[in-house]
Short mmCIF file of C-alpha atoms in Angstrom, two decimals:
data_model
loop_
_atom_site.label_atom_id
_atom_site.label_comp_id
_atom_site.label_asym_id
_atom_site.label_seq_id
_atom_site.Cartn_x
_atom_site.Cartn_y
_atom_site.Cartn_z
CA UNK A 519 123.17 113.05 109.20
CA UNK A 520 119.56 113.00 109.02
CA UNK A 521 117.91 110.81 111.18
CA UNK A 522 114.01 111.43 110.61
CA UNK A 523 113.67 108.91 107.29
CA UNK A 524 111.44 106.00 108.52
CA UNK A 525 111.87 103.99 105.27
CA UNK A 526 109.89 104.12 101.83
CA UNK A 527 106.35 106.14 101.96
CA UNK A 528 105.19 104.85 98.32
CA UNK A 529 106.39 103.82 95.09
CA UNK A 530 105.03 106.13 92.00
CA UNK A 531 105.43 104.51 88.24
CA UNK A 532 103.83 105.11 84.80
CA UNK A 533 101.45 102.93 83.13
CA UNK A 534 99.98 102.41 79.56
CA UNK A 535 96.09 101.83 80.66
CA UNK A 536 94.30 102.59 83.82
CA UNK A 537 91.93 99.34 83.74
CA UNK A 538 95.04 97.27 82.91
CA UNK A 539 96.81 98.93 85.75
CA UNK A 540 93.91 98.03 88.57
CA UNK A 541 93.08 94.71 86.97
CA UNK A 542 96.60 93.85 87.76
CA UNK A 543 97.29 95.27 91.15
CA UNK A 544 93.33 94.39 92.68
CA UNK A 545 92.99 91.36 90.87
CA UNK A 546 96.20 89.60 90.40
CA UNK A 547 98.04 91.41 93.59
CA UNK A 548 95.15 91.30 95.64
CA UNK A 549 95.95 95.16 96.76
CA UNK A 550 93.35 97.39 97.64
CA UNK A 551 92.92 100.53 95.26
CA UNK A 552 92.72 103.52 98.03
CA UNK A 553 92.68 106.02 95.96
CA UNK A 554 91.32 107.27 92.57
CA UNK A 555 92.66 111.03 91.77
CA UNK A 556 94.34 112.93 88.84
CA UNK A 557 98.00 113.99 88.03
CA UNK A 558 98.09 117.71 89.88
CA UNK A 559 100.16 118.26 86.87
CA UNK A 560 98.25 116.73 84.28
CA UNK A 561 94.38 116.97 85.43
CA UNK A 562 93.33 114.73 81.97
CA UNK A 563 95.26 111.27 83.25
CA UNK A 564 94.26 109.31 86.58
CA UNK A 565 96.79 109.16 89.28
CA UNK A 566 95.58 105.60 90.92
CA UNK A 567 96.89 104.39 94.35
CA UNK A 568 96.93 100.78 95.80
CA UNK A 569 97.85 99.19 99.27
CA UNK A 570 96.61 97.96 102.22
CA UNK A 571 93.52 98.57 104.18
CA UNK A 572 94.24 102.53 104.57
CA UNK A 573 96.81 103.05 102.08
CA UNK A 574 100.18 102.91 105.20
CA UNK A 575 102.72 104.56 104.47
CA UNK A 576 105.08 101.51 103.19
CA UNK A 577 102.39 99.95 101.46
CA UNK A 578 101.31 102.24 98.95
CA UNK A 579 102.03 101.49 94.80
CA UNK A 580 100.99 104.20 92.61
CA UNK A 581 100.89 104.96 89.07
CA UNK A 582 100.23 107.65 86.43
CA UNK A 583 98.50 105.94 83.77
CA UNK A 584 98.88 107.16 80.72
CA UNK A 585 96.89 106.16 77.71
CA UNK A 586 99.14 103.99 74.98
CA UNK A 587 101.66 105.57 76.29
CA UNK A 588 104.93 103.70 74.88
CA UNK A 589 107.14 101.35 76.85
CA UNK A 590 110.03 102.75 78.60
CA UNK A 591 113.60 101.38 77.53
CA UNK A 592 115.70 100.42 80.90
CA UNK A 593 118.74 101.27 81.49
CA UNK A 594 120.74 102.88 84.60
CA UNK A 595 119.75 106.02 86.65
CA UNK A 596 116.73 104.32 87.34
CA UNK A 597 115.13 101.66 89.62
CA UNK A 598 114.48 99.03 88.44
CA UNK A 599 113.14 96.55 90.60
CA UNK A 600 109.98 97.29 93.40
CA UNK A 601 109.99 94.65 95.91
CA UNK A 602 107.40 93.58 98.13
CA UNK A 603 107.16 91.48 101.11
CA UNK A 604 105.13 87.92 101.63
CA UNK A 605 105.24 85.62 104.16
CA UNK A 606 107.71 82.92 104.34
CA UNK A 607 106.75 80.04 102.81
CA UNK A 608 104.15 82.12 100.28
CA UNK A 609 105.97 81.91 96.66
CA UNK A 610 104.56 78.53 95.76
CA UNK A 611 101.44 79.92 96.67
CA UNK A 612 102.11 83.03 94.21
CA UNK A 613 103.98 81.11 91.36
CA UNK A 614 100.83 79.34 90.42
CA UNK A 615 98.65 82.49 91.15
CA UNK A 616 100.94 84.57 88.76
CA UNK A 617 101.06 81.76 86.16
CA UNK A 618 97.43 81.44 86.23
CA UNK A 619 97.19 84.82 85.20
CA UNK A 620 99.73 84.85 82.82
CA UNK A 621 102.35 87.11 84.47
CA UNK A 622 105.08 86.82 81.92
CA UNK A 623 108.91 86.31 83.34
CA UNK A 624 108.31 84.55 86.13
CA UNK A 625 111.75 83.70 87.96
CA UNK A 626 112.73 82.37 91.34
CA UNK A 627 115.71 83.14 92.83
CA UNK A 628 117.57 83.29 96.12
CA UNK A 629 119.68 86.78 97.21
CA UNK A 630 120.71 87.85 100.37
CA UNK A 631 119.53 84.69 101.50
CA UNK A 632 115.94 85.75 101.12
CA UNK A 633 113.93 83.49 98.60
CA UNK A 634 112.37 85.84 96.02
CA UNK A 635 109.97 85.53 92.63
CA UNK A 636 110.67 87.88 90.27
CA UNK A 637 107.84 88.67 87.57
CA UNK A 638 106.73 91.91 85.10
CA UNK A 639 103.59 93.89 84.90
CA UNK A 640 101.59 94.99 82.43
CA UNK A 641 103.90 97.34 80.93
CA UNK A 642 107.38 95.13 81.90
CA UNK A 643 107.72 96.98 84.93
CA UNK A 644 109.80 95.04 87.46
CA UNK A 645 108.82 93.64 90.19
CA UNK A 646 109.57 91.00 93.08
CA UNK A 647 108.00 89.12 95.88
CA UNK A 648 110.46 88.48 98.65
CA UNK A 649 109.46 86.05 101.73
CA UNK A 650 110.02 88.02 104.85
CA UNK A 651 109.88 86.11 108.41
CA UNK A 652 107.45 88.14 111.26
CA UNK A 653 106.24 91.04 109.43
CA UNK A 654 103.88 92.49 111.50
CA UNK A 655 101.54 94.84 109.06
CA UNK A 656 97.99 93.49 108.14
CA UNK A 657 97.30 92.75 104.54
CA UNK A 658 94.77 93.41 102.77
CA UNK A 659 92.65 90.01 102.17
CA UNK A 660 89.24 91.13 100.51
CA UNK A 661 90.89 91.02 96.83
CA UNK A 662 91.13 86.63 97.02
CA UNK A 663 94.36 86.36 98.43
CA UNK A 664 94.77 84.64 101.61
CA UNK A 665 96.08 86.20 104.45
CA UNK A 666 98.89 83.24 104.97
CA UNK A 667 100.41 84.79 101.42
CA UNK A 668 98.97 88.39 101.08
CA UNK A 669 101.18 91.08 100.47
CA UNK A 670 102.50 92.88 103.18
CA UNK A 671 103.71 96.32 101.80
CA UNK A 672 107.18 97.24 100.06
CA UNK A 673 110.37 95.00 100.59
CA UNK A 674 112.66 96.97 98.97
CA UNK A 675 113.41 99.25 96.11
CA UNK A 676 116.08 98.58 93.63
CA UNK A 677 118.29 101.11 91.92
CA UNK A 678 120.28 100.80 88.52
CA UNK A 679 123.42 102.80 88.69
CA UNK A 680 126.47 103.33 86.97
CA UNK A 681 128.10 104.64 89.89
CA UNK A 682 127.52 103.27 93.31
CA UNK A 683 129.18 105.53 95.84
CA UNK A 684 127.48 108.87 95.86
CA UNK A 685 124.01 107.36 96.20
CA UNK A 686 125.67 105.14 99.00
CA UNK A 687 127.29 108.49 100.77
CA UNK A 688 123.38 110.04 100.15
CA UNK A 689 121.61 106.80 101.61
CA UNK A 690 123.83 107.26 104.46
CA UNK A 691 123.28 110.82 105.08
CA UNK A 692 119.67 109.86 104.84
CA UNK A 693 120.22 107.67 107.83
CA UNK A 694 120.62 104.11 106.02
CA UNK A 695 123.49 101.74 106.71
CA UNK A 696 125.24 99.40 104.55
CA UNK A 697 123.86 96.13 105.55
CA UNK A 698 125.65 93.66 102.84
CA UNK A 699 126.88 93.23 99.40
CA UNK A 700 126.12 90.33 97.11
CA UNK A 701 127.80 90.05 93.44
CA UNK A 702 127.07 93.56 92.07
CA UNK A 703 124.41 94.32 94.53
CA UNK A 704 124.96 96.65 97.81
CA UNK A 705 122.02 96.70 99.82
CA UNK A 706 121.07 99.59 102.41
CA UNK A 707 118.30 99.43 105.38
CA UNK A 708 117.58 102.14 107.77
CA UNK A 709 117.57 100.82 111.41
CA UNK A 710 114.49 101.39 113.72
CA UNK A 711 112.13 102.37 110.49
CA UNK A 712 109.05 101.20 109.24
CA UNK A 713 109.07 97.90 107.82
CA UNK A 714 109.74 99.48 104.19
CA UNK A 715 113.38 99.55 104.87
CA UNK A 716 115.55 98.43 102.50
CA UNK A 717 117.42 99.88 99.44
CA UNK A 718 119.01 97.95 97.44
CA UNK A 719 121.70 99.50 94.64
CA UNK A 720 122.85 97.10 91.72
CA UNK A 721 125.99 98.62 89.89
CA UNK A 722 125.43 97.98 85.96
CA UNK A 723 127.03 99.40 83.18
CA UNK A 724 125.32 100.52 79.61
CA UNK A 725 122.95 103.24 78.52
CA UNK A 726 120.30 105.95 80.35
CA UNK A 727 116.71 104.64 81.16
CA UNK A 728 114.31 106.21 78.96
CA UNK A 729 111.20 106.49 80.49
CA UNK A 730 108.15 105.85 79.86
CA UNK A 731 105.25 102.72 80.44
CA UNK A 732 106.55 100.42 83.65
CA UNK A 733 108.90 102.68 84.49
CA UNK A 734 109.17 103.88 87.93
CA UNK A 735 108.68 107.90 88.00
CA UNK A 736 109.63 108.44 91.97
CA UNK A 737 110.23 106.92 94.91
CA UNK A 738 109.21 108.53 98.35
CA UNK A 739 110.60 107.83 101.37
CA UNK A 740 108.35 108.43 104.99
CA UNK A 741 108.68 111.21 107.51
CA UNK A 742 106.20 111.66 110.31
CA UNK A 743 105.29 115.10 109.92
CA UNK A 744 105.74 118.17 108.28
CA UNK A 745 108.25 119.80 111.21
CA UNK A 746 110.49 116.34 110.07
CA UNK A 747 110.26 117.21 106.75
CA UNK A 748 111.07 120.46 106.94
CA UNK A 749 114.44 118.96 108.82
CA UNK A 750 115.13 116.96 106.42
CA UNK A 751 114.83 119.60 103.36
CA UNK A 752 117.59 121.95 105.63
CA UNK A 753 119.85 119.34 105.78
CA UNK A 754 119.68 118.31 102.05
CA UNK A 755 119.80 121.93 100.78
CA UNK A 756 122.61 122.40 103.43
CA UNK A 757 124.78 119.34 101.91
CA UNK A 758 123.93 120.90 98.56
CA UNK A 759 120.84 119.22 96.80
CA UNK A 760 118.44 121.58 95.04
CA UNK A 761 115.24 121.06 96.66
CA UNK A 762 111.75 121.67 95.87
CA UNK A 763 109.94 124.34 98.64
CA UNK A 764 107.13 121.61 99.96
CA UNK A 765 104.09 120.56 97.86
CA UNK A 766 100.45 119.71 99.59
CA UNK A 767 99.60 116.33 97.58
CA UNK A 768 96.33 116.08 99.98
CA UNK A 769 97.36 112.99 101.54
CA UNK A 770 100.69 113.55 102.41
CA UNK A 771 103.33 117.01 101.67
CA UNK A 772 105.88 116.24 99.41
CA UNK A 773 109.54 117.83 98.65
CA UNK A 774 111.49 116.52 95.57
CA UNK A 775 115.28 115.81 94.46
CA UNK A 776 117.56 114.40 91.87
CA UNK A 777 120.07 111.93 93.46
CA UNK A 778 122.88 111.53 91.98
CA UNK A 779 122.61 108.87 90.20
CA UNK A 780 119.81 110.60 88.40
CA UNK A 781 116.91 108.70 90.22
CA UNK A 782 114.00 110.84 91.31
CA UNK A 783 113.64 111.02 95.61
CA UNK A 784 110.84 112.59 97.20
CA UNK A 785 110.24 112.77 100.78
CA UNK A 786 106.28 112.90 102.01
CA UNK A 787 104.86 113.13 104.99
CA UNK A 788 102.74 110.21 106.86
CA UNK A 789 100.11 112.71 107.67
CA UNK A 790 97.28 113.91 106.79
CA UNK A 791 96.53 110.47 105.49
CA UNK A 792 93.99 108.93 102.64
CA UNK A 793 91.10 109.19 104.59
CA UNK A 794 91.18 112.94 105.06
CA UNK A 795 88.14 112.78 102.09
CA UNK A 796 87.30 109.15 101.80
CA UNK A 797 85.54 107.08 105.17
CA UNK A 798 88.43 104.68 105.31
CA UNK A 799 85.47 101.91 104.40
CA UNK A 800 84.83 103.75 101.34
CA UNK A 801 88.47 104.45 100.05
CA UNK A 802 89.69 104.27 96.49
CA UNK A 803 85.91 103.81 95.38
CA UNK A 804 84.65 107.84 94.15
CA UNK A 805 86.74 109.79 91.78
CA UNK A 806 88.99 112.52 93.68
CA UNK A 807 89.88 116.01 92.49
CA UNK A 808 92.44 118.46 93.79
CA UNK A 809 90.80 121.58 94.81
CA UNK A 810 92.32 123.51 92.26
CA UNK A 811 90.60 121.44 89.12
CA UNK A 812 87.35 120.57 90.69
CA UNK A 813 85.94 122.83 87.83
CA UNK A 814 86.76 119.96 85.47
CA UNK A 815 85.60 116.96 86.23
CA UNK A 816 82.71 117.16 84.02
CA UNK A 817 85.05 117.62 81.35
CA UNK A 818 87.86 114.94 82.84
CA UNK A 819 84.90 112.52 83.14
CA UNK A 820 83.26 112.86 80.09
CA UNK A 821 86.33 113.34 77.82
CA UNK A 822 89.94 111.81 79.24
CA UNK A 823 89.55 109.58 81.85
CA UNK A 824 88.23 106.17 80.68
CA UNK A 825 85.20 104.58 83.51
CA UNK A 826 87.34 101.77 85.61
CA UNK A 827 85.11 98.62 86.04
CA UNK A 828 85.93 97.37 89.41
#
């Protein structure tokens, strides 16, 4: 069993706009945009990070926005909900911040005993706030939310499966334990990890995701280091997964899987960090280029990716 998985790193999704996409996490969120970068794989769209202060592994939302992209269709093999965590006694606070904006699909709810606000983003991408009782991480509070409601960093993810046991017999090879199961719902958290700790699957029935706008592309979960990583990738090849050799993503190393339930896993590293080219002060502000298409950005700037006014 692999016991080196602290709980989610960060949460990567695709978006229709990149000014819609920081309007709505910076303005309406209140998160801090750490970092402003391109798609390694695709130089011409923005890959756009938000979170707290310095971007904490646990806190850290990021999207791939691409232009007019079209809406992704849910479905299972997916997840479908990102949750994060407020303080208790917050969601009043956020149902008429949310409403003022005009987040559509507002819902509150109660699961696992935990009282929660569901809403969408720009491009129907799911989301939930979920009031959590002495969590300890320091919110960002410079975006106009209060630090008695700011978000903390991720809750939970949620996946959409047809199939619940082999990604339950994965999650607890990855060091998660079955915690409890409501309705449909069986929800995971590894012990002792960051405060990102909790998977959640929900069995449903019906077609594929297709993916596209508001879907989420990846989640990540946290390792310290590279030597923990590099544990962790033995043990999943060894158990059978195909497994990507490790990629530098300049902020963290990476190494990618398909689970079984057809949901994309990726397991980075908490080092070297977002400030490794940005003062911590200063992150998320100047526009950041792998090494490898530096010779671009005249070209990236001046032809593909659209100024975003703070």
């Amino acid at each position: 069993m692999i016991n080196q998985i602290n709980g989610l790193h960060h949460v990567t999704s695709i978006a229709s706009g990149a000014q819609s996409n920081n309007d709505f996490f910076t303005k309406t969120l209140g998160l801090r945009r750490i970092k402003k970068t391109v798609n390694f794989d695709a130089p011409e769209v923005y890959h756009l990070y938000y979170g707290d202060e310095a971007g904490t592994p646990g806190t850290v939302m990021t999207y791939f926005p691409f232009p007019n992209a079209r809406r992704g269709r849910p479905g299972t093999g997916e997840v479908g909900i990102t949750g994060f965590a407020v303080p208790k006694g917050s969601l009043p606070y956020w149902q008429d911040r949310l409403a003022t904006f005009d987040v559509k699909n507002l819902k509150a709810e109660t699961t696992f005993g935990e009282n929660r606000l569901r809403f969408d983003g720009p491009d129907g991408d799911g989301f939930v706030l979920v009031e959590t009782d002495g969590d300890t991480r320091a919110p960002w509070t410079e975006n106009g939310v209060p630090a008695d409601a700011a978000i903390r960093g991720f809750h939970s993810a949620d996946m959409r499966l047809r199939d619940v046991a082999a990604s339950a017999e994965l999650l607890r090879f990855m060091g998660y334990e079955k915690l409890d199961q409501q309705d449909n719902v069986t929800r995971f958290q590894v012990p002792g990890g960051n405060e990102a700790n909790v998977i959640d699957i929900t069995e449903v029935s019906g077609t594929g995701a297709d993916q596209g706008a508001g879907s989420v592309h990846h989640i990540a979960f946290s390792v310290d280091n590279r030597e923990k990583q590099l544990e962790v990738r033995r043990a999943l090849m060894d158990t059978g997964y195909q497994v990507t050799p490790v990629i530098d993503r300049d902020y963290f190393y990476a190494i990618y899987f398909r689970t079984p339930g057809g949901v994309l896993f990726e397991v980075a590293t908490n080092e070297p960090g977002f400030d490794r080219d940005e003062d911590t002060a200063h992150l998320g502000e100047a526009l950041k280029l792998p090494s490898q298409h530096e010779h671009l950005r005249k070209v990236l700037e001046e032809k593909y990716l659209e100024p975003i006014v703070d």
